[in-house]
CSV table of C-alpha atoms in Angstrom, one decimal:
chain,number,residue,atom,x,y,z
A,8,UNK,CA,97.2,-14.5,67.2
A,9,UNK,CA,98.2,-11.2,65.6
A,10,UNK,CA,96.7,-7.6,65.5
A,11,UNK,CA,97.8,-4.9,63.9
A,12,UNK,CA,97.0,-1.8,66.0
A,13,UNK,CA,97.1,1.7,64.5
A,14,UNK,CA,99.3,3.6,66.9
A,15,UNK,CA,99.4,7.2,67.0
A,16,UNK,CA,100.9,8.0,70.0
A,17,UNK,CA,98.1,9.6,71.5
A,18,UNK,CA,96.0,8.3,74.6
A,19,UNK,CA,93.5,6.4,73.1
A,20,UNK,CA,95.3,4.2,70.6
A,21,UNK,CA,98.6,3.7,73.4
A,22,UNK,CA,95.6,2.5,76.0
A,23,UNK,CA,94.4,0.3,72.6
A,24,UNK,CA,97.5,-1.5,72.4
A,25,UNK,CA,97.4,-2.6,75.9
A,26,UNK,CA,94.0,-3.5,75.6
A,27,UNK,CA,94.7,-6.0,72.8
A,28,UNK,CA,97.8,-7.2,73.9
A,29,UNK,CA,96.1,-7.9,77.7
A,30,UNK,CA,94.3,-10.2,75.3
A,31,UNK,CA,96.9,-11.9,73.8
A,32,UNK,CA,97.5,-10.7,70.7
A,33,UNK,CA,101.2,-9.7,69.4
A,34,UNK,CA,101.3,-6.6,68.3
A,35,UNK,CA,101.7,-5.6,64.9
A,36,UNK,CA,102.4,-1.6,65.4
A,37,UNK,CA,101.5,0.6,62.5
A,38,UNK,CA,102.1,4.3,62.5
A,39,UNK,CA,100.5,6.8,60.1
A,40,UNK,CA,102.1,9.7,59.5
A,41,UNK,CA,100.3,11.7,57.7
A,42,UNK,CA,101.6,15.4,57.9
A,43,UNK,CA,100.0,16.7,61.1
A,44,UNK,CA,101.8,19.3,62.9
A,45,UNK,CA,102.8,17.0,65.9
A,46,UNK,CA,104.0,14.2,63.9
A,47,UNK,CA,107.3,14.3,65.4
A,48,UNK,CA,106.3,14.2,68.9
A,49,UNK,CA,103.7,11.4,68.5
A,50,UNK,CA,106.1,9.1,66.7
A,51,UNK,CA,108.3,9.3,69.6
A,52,UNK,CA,105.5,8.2,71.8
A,53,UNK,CA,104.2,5.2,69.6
A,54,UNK,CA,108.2,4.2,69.1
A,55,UNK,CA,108.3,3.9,73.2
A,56,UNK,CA,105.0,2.5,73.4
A,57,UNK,CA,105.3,-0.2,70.9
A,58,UNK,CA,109.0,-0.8,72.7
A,59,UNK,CA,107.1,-1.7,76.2
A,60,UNK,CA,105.1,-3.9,74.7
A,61,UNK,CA,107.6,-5.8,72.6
A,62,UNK,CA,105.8,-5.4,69.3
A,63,UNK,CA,106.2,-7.7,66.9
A,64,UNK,CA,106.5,-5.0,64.3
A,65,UNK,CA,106.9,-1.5,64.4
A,66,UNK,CA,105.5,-0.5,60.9
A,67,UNK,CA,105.7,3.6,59.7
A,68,UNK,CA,104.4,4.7,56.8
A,69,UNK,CA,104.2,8.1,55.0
A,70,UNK,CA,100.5,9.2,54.0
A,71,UNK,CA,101.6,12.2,53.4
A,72,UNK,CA,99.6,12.2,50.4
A,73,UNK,CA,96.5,14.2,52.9
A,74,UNK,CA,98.3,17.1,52.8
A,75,UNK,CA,98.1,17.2,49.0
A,76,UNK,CA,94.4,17.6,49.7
A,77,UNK,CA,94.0,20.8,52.2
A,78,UNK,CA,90.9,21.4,53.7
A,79,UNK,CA,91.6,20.5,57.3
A,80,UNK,CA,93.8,22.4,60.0
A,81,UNK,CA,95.2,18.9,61.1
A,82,UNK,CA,97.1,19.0,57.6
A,83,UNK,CA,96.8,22.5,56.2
A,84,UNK,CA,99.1,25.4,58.2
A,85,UNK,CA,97.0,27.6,56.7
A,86,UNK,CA,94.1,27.1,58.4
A,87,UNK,CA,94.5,27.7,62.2
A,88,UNK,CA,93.1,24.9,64.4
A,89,UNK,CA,90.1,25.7,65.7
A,90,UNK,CA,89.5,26.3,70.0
A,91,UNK,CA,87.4,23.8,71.7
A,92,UNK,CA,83.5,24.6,71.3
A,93,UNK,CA,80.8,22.9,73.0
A,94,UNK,CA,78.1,24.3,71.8
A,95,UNK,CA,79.7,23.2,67.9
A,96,UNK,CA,77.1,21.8,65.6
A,97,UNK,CA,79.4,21.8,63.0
A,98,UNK,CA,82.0,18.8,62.2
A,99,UNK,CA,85.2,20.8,63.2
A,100,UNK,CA,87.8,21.9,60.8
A,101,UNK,CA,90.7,19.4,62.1
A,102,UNK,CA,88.4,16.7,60.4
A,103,UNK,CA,90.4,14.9,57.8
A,104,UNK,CA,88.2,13.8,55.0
A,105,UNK,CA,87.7,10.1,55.4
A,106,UNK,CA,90.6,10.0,57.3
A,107,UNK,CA,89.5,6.6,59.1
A,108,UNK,CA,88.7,4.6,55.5
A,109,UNK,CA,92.3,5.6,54.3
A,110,UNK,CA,93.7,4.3,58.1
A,111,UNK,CA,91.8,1.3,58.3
A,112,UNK,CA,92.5,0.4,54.2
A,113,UNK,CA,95.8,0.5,54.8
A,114,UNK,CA,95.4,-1.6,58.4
A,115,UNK,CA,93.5,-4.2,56.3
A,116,UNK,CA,96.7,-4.4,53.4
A,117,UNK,CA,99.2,-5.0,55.9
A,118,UNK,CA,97.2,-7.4,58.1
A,119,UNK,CA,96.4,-9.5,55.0
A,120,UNK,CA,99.7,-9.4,53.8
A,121,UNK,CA,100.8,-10.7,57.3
A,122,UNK,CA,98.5,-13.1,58.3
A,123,UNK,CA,96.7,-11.2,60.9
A,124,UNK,CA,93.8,-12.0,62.9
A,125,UNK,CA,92.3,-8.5,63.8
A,126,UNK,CA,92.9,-4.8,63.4
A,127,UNK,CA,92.4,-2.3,66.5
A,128,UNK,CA,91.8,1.3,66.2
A,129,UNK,CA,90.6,3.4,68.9
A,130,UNK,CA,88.2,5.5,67.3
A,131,UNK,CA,85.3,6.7,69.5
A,132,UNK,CA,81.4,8.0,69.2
A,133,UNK,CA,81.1,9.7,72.0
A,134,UNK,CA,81.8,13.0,73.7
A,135,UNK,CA,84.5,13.8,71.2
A,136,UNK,CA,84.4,14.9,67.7
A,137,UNK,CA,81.2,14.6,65.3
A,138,UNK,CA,83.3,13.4,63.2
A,139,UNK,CA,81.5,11.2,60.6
A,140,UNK,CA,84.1,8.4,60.3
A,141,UNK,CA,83.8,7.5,63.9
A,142,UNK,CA,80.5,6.3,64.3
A,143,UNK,CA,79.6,2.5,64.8
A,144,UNK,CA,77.5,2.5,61.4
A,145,UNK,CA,80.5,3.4,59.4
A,146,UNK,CA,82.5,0.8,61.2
A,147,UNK,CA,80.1,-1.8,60.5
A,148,UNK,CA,80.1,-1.4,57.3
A,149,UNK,CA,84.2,-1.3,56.8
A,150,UNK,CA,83.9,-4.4,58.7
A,151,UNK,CA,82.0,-5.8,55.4
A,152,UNK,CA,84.3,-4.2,53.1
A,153,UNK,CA,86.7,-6.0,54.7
A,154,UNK,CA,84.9,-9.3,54.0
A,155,UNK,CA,84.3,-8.4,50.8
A,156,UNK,CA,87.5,-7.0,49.4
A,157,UNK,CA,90.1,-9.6,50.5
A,158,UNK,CA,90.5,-12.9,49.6
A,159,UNK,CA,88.1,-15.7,50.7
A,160,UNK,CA,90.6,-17.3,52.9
A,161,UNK,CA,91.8,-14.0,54.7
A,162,UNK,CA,89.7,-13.4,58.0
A,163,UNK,CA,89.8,-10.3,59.9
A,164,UNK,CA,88.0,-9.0,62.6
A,165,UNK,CA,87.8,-4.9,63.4
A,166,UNK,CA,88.3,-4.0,66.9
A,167,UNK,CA,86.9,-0.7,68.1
A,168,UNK,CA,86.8,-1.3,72.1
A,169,UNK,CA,86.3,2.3,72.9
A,170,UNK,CA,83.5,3.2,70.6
A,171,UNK,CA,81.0,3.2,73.0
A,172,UNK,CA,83.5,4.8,76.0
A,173,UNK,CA,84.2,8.2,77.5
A,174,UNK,CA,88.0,9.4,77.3
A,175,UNK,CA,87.4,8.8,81.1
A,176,UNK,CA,86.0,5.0,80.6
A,177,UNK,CA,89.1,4.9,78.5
A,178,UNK,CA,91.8,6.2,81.1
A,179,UNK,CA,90.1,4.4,83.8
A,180,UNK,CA,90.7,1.2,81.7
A,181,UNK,CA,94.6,2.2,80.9
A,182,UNK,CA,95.4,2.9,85.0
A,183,UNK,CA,94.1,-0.8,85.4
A,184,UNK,CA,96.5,-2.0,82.5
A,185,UNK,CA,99.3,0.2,83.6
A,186,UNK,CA,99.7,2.6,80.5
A,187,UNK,CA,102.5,5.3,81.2
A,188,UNK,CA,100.4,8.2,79.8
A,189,UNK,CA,103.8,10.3,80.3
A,190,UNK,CA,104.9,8.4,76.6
A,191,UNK,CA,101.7,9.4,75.0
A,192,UNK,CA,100.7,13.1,73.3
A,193,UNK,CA,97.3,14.5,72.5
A,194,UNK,CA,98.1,18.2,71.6
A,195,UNK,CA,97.0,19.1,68.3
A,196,UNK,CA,99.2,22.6,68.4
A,197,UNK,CA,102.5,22.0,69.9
A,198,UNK,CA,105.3,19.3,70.7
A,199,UNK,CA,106.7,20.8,73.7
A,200,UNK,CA,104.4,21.8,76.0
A,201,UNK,CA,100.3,21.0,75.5
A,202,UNK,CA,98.7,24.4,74.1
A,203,UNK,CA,95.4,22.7,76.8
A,204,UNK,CA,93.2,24.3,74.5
A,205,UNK,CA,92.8,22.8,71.4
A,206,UNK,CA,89.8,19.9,71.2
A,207,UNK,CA,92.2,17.3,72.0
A,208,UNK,CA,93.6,18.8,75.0
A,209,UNK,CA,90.8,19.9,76.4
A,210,UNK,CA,89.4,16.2,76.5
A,211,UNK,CA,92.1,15.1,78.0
A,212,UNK,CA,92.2,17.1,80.5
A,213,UNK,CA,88.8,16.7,81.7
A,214,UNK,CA,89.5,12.7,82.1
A,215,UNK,CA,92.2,13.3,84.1
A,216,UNK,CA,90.4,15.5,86.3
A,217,UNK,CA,87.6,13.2,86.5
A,218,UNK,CA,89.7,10.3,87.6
A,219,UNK,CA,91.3,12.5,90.0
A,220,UNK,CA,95.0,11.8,88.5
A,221,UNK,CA,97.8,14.0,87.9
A,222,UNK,CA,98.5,14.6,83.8
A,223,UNK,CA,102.1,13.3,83.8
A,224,UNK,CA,102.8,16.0,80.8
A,225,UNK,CA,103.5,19.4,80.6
A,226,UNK,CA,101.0,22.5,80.0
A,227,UNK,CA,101.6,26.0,78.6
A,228,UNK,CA,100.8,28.2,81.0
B,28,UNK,CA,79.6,18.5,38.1
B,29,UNK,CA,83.1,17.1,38.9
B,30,UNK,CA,84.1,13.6,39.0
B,31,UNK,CA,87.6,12.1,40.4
B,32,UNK,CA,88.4,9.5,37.9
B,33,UNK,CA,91.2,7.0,38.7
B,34,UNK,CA,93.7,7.4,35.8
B,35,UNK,CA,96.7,4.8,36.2
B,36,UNK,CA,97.5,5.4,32.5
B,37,UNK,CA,96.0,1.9,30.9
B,38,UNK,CA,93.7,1.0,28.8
B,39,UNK,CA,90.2,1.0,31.3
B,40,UNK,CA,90.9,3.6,33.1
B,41,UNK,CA,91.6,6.0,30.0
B,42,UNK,CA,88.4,5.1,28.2
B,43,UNK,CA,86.7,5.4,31.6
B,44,UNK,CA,88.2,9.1,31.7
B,45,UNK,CA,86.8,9.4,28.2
B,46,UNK,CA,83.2,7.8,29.2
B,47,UNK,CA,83.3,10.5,32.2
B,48,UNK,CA,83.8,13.4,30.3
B,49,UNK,CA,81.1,12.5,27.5
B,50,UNK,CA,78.4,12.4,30.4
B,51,UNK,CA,79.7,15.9,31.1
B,52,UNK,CA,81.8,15.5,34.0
B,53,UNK,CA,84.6,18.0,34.5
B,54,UNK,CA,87.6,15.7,35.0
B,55,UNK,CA,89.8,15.6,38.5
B,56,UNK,CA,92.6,12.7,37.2
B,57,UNK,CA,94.1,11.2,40.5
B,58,UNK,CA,97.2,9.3,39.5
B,59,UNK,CA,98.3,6.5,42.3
B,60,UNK,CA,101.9,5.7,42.2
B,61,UNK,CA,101.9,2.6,44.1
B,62,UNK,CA,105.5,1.7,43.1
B,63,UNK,CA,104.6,-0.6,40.5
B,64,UNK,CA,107.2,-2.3,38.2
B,65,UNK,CA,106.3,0.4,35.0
B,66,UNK,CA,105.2,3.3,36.7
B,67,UNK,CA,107.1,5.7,34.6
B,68,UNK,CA,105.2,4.1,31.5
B,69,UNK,CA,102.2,4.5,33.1
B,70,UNK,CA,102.3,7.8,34.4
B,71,UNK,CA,103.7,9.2,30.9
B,72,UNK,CA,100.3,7.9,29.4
B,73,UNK,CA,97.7,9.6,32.3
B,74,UNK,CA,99.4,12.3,31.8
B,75,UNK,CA,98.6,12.8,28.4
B,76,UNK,CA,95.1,11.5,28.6
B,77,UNK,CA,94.7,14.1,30.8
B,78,UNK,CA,95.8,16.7,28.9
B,79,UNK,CA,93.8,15.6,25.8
B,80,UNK,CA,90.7,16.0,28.4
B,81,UNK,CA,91.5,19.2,29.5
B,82,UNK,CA,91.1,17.7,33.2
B,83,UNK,CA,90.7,20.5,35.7
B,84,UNK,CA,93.5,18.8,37.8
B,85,UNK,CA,96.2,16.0,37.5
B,86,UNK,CA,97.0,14.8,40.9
B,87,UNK,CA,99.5,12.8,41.2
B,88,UNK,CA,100.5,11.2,44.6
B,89,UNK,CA,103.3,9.0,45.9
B,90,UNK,CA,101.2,5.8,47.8
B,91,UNK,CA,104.5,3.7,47.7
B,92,UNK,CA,103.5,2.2,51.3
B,93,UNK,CA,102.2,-0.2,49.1
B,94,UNK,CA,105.6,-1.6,48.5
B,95,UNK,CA,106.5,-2.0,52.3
B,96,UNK,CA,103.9,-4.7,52.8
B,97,UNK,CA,105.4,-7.0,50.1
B,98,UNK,CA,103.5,-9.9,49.4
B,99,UNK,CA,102.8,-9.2,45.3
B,100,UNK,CA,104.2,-9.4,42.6
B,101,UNK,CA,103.6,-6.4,41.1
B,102,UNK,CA,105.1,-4.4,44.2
B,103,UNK,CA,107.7,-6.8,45.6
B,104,UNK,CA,110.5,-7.5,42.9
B,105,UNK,CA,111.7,-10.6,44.4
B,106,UNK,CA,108.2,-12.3,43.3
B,107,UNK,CA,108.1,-12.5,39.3
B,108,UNK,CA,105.1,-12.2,37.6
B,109,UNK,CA,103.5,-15.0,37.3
B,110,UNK,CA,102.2,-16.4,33.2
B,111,UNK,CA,98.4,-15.6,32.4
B,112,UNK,CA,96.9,-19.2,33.1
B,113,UNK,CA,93.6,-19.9,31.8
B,114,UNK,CA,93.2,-23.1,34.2
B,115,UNK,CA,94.6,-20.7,37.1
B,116,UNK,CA,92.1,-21.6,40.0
B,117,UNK,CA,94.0,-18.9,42.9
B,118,UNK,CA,94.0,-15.5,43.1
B,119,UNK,CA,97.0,-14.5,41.0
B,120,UNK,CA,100.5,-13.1,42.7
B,121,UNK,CA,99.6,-9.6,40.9
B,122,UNK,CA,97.0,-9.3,43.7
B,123,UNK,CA,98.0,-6.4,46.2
B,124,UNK,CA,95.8,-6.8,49.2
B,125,UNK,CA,93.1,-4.8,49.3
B,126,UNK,CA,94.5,-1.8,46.9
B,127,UNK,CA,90.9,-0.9,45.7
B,128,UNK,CA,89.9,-0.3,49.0
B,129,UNK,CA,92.9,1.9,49.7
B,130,UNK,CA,92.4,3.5,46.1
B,131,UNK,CA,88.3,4.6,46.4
B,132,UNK,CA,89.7,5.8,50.2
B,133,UNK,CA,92.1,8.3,48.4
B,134,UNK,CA,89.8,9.2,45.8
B,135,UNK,CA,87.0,9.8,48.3
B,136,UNK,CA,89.3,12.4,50.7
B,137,UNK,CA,90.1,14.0,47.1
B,138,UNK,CA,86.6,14.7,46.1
B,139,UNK,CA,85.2,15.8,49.5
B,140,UNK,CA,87.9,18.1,49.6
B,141,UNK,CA,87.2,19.6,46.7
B,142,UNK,CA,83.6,19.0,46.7
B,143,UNK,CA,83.0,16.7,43.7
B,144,UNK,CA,80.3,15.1,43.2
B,145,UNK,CA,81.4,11.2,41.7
B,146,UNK,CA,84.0,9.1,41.5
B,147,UNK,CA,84.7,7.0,38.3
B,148,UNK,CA,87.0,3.6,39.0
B,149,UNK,CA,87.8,1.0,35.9
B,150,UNK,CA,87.1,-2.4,38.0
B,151,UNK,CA,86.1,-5.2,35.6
B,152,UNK,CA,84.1,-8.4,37.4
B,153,UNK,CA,84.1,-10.5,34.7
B,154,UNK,CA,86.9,-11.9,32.4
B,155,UNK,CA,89.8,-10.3,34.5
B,156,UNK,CA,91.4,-11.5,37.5
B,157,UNK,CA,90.0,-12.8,40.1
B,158,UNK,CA,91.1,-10.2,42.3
B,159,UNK,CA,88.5,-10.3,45.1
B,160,UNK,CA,88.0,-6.1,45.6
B,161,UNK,CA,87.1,-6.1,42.1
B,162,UNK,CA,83.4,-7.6,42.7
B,163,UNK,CA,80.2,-5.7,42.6
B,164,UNK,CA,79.9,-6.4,46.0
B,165,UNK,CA,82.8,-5.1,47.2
B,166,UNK,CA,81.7,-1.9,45.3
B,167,UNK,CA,78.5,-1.7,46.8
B,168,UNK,CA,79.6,-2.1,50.1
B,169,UNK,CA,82.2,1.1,49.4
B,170,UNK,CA,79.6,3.0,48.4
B,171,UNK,CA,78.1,2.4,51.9
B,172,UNK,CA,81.4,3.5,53.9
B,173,UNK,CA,81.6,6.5,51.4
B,174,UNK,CA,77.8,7.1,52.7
B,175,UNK,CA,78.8,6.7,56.3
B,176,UNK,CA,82.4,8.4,56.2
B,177,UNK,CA,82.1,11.2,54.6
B,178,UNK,CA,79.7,14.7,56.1
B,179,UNK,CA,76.2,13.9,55.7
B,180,UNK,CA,76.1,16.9,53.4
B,181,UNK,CA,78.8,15.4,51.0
B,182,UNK,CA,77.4,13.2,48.4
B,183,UNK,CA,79.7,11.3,46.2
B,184,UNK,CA,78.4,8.4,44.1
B,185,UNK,CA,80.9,5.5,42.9
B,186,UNK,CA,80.5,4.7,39.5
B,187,UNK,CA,82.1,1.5,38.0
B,188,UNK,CA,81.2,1.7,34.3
B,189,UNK,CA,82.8,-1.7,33.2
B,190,UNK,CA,82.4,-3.6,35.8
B,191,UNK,CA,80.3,-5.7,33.9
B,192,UNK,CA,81.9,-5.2,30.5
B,193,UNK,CA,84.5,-7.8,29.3
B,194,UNK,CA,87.7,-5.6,27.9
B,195,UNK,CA,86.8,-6.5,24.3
B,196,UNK,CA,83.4,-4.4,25.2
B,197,UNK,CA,85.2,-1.8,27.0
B,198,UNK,CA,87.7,-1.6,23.6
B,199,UNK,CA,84.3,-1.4,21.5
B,200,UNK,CA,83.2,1.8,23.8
B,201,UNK,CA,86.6,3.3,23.3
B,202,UNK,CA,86.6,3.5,19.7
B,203,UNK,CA,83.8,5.2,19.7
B,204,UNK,CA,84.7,7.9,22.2
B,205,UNK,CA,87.8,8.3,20.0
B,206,UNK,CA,90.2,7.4,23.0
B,207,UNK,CA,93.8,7.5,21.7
B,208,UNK,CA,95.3,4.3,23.0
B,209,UNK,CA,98.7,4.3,21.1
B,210,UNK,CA,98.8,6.8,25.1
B,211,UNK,CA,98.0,3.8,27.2
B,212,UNK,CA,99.6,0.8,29.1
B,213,UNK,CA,99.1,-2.1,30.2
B,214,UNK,CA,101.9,-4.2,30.4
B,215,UNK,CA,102.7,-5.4,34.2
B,216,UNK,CA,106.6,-5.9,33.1
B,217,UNK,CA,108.1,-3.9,30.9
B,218,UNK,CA,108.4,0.0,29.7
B,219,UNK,CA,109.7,-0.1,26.0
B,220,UNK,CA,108.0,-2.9,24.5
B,221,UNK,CA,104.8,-4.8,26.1
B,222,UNK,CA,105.8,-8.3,27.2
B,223,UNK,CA,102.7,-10.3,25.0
B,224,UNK,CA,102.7,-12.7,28.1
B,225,UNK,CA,101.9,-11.1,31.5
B,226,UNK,CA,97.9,-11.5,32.3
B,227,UNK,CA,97.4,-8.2,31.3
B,228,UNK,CA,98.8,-7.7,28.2
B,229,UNK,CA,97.3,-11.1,27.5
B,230,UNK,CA,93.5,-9.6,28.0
B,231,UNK,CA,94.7,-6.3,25.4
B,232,UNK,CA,95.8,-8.5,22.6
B,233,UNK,CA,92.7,-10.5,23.2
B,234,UNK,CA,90.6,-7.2,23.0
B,235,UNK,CA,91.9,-5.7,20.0
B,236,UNK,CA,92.3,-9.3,18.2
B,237,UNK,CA,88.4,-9.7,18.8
B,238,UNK,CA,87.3,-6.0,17.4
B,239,UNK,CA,89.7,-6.9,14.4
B,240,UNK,CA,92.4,-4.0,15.3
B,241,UNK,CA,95.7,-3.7,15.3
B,242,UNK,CA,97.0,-2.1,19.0
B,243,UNK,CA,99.3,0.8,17.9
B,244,UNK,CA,101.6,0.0,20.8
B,245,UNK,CA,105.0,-2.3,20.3
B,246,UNK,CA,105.5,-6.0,21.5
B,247,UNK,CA,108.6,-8.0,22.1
B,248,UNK,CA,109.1,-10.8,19.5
């Protein structure tokens, strides 16, 4: 059995490839890099990552073709990443449009083209981002895309274990596998230190505190 | 009202270019370069279909990750292309897995980012290929992910044109709308002259031999 898992580097999808390899997949690694501002940092993470868990391939592409569109601050230096909000009602401006079709169209290429069984990504619904291409009806329906748009004999199952779960389910579920969360990055701003406000900071900072664990990275001040 | 249209540069696509801007569209061309075997060819010709249009933008991106999956013909050139074959019962080696899906997933980021309002893609059902993200099915169920995906105040309908048109109908529409194809390719193996025996220059000659035209492009004796 083979899955490619889309490995970023960041929390979620490192605690992902655990999860599928704890059930017995080999890993097909594929990193996206798509012209964030952290690329560098997260690549290092996903290499080290993927290393641990003797991946059967370490795959990294260039979608660099995102920034070609603007529009988000993931992608676009000219917008400035916006501080975490919770009272947002808005979809927040480091949303990449469609971002998860392009991810999980290229997932489904390489895992037809190699056999695969299933593709994991770790995209969730809940307390994180209102993005649209995170919720359960969109992966349903990708799921059927996926039926639909490869060939008759290629079967391919989508794997979202964290949908439904908290960033805290989530780290509660890496401690058991034994994830070394010091290899993984979530900052959205900087490579050195974590800015620990951005969105993606600031949830990771609460699981940690809810678990009661130590962050093994380092903060700004 | 602005439309992405999918402009590779060959014969479908640049009447479907032509059948966009008749219904009034304002043109967006989005040229893939998937690393195909006559890209130059091809882009040479969407580029000047798009200047005849007076498109509003000619994006051209680089989606050569294509090539890294191997596995097709038309990507990998250790695989030759294989000889049209009427009896051919398989999905032909020309297949790249799943490229329509990746395509629309490009041209959907494109036009939310810049706030257009369809998306026109040259996918023929019916005397073609066999190519299983070419079936209405396949489109429909897009159309869904694009609905789910995107910002619930985007709205971006898929429109597929010939999916239901044989090429020699497609031709037919063409010379009506004036499209200039002596700027078109469609060859899958050469630049200078077409081959006359790949599939796809196998389904032009067919076209134009049936509307009683001669194709103003060159052939290999």
């Amino acid at each position: 059995m083979k899955a490619v898992c889309l490995l970023s580097g960041g929390m979620d999808s490192s605690t992902l490839a655990y999860v599928a390899k704890s059930k017995g997949y080999e890993i097909l690694a594929l990193h996206l890099n798509y012209g964030q501002r952290t690329e560098n940092k997260e690549r290092a993470c996903a290499k080290k990552i993927a290393g641990l868990l003797e991946a059967r391939e370490f795959l990294e592409l260039d979608v660099g073709y995102f920034t070609r569109f603007g529009a988000s601050s993931l992608t676009d230096k000219t917008i400035a990443v916006e501080e975490f909000d919770p009272a947002r009602a808005h979809v927040p401006n480091t949303y990449v449009p469609f971002r998860n079709a392009n991810l999980l169209s290229i997932a489904t290429s390489f895992a037809e083209a190699k056999g695969a069984d299933a593709i994991f990504i770790g995209v969730q619904s809940l307390d994180y981002s209102g993005y649209p291409d995170c919720r359960p009806a969109f992966i349903e329906a990708f799921q059927n895309v996926i039926n639909l748009g490869t060939k008759d004999s290629t079967k391919i199952t989508l794997y979202t274990p964290f949908i439904s779960m908290t960033k805290t389910d989530i780290l509660r579920e890496g401690q058991k596998l034994g994830v070394p969360y010091e290899y993984t990055w979530s900052c959205y701003r900087n490579e050195g230190k974590a800015c620990g406000t951005c969105g993606s900071c600031h949830f990771r900072m609460e699981a940690f505190a809810a678990i009661g664990k130590k962050d093994p990275i380092e903060y700004e001040d």
